[in-house]
Short mmCIF file of C-alpha atoms in Angstrom, two decimals:
data_model
loop_
_atom_site.label_atom_id
_atom_site.label_comp_id
_atom_site.label_asym_id
_atom_site.label_seq_id
_atom_site.Cartn_x
_atom_site.Cartn_y
_atom_site.Cartn_z
CA MET D 141 15.12 80.75 92.16
CA MET D 142 13.98 80.04 88.81
CA LYS D 143 16.73 76.90 88.85
CA ARG D 144 15.43 75.04 91.95
CA ARG D 145 11.72 75.25 91.52
CA ASN D 146 12.74 73.87 87.88
CA THR D 147 14.45 70.82 89.46
CA ALA D 148 11.36 70.58 91.87
CA THR D 149 8.99 70.68 89.05
CA GLN D 150 10.97 67.71 87.34
CA GLU D 151 11.13 65.82 90.55
CA ALA D 152 7.29 66.17 90.87
CA VAL D 153 7.22 64.90 87.42
CA LEU D 154 9.08 61.84 87.69
CA SER D 155 6.95 61.61 90.42
CA VAL D 156 4.48 61.24 89.30
CA LEU D 157 5.06 58.75 86.34
CA THR D 158 7.26 56.75 88.68
CA SER D 159 4.18 55.99 90.85
CA LYS D 160 1.76 54.94 88.20
CA ARG D 161 1.82 51.49 86.19
CA LYS D 162 0.98 52.77 83.09
CA ALA D 163 0.92 55.95 80.68
CA MET D 164 -0.25 58.99 81.42
CA SER D 165 -1.12 62.26 79.14
CA GLN D 166 0.15 65.92 80.31
CA ASP D 167 -3.03 66.72 81.43
CA ALA D 168 -3.22 63.56 83.87
CA ILE D 169 -0.05 64.11 85.27
CA VAL D 170 -0.38 68.08 86.14
CA LYS D 171 -3.30 66.62 88.27
CA GLN D 172 -1.81 64.43 90.42
CA MET D 173 1.03 66.79 91.00
CA ASN D 174 1.52 68.24 94.17
CA ILE D 175 2.84 71.65 92.98
CA GLU D 176 1.89 74.07 90.67
CA ALA D 177 3.57 73.96 87.02
CA ASP D 178 2.55 75.59 84.13
CA LYS D 179 1.42 73.12 80.83
CA ALA D 180 4.18 74.50 78.70
CA THR D 181 7.43 74.04 81.63
CA ILE D 182 5.83 70.49 82.23
CA TYR D 183 5.76 69.80 78.03
CA ARG D 184 9.45 70.44 78.20
CA ILE D 185 10.45 68.25 81.41
CA LEU D 186 8.53 65.47 79.44
CA ASN D 187 10.25 65.93 76.40
CA ARG D 188 13.72 66.23 78.07
CA PHE D 189 13.20 63.32 79.87
CA CYS D 190 12.39 61.29 76.27
CA GLU D 191 15.47 62.71 74.53
CA ASP D 192 17.32 61.43 77.59
CA GLU D 193 15.55 57.97 77.48
CA ILE D 194 13.69 58.50 81.11
CA VAL D 195 10.34 58.72 79.75
CA HIS D 196 8.96 57.75 76.23
CA LYS D 197 6.07 58.79 74.35
CA ILE D 198 3.34 57.19 72.81
CA VAL D 199 1.10 58.98 70.39
CA ALA D 200 -1.92 56.65 70.65
CA ASP D 201 -4.43 55.93 67.65
CA ASP D 202 -6.81 58.58 69.38
CA GLY D 203 -3.74 60.99 68.68
CA LYS D 204 -3.51 61.77 72.10
CA GLN D 205 0.38 62.25 73.52
CA TYR D 206 1.28 59.66 76.56
CA PHE D 207 4.02 59.36 78.76
CA ALA D 208 5.53 56.40 80.86
CA VAL D 209 8.06 55.16 82.73
CA CYS D 210 9.09 51.65 81.62
CA VAL D 211 9.09 49.65 84.87
CA LYS D 212 10.58 46.55 85.89
CA CYS D 213 8.38 43.56 84.59
CA ASP D 214 9.65 40.23 85.79
CA GLU D 215 12.64 41.62 87.07
CA LYS D 216 13.41 42.34 83.47
CA GLN D 217 13.55 46.03 82.22
CA ILE D 218 10.72 46.36 79.31
CA PRO D 219 12.23 47.18 75.87
CA LYS D 220 13.18 49.20 74.28
CA HIS D 221 11.35 48.17 71.01
CA HIS D 222 7.40 47.32 72.35
CA PHE D 223 3.92 47.63 71.87
CA HIS D 224 1.75 49.89 74.15
CA PHE D 225 -1.73 48.51 74.55
CA ARG D 226 -4.38 50.96 75.10
CA CYS D 227 -7.77 49.98 76.55
CA THR D 228 -11.14 51.74 75.30
CA LYS D 229 -12.87 50.45 78.94
CA CYS D 230 -10.34 51.84 81.75
CA GLU D 231 -8.90 54.39 79.03
CA THR D 232 -5.20 53.68 80.17
CA ILE D 233 -1.97 53.00 78.22
CA GLU D 234 0.17 50.87 79.68
CA CYS D 235 3.68 49.47 77.91
CA LEU D 236 3.90 45.39 77.04
CA PRO D 237 6.91 43.97 78.35
CA THR D 238 7.69 41.71 74.25
CA GLU D 239 10.30 43.05 72.19
CA ILE D 240 9.61 43.46 68.68
CA GLU D 241 11.09 41.99 65.62
CA PHE D 242 11.33 43.90 62.63
CA SER D 243 14.11 44.49 60.42
CA VAL D 244 13.92 47.74 57.70
CA PRO D 245 15.55 47.50 54.28
CA GLU D 246 19.37 48.18 54.34
CA LYS D 247 20.38 51.97 54.68
CA TYR D 248 17.25 53.03 56.57
CA LYS D 249 18.26 53.64 60.51
CA VAL D 250 15.06 53.68 63.41
CA LYS D 251 15.00 56.20 66.03
CA GLN D 252 11.47 55.60 67.48
CA MET D 253 8.85 53.43 66.77
CA ASN D 254 5.09 53.75 67.91
CA CYS D 255 3.23 50.56 68.50
CA VAL D 256 -0.15 50.96 69.85
CA LEU D 257 -2.32 47.86 70.25
CA VAL D 258 -6.10 49.07 70.70
CA GLY D 259 -8.72 46.63 72.67
CA ILE D 260 -9.89 45.62 76.37
CA CYS D 261 -6.72 45.11 79.20
CA LYS D 262 -7.09 41.81 81.34
CA ASP D 263 -8.32 43.81 84.30
CA CYS D 264 -11.23 44.70 82.00
CA SER D 265 -12.03 41.74 80.42
#
């Protein structure tokens, strides 16, 4: 029974994330889910999705955590290392489809990066 509920909850979380084209906070995800689930369960599911690279976590300049499934853009997958854009008018965050090129000194290994641009999105301009 517990396993089934967990599976249903995972499916509900993933369904909400895939239906949106922008990153969402945990609270926003919970509000849009069609089933009941506690916040700790949702948090564990989101982190498991991040570990499995289904979803990525964005920590915005305001300190809040947002989660997004990368969506296809112009028939290409959004690259692993990309910028995010937070609109201060409509308060959304979206993945930008441009690859970030960077270099680090020898023997440094980047596991994760967080690049958030802040301004007004194309829809609000």
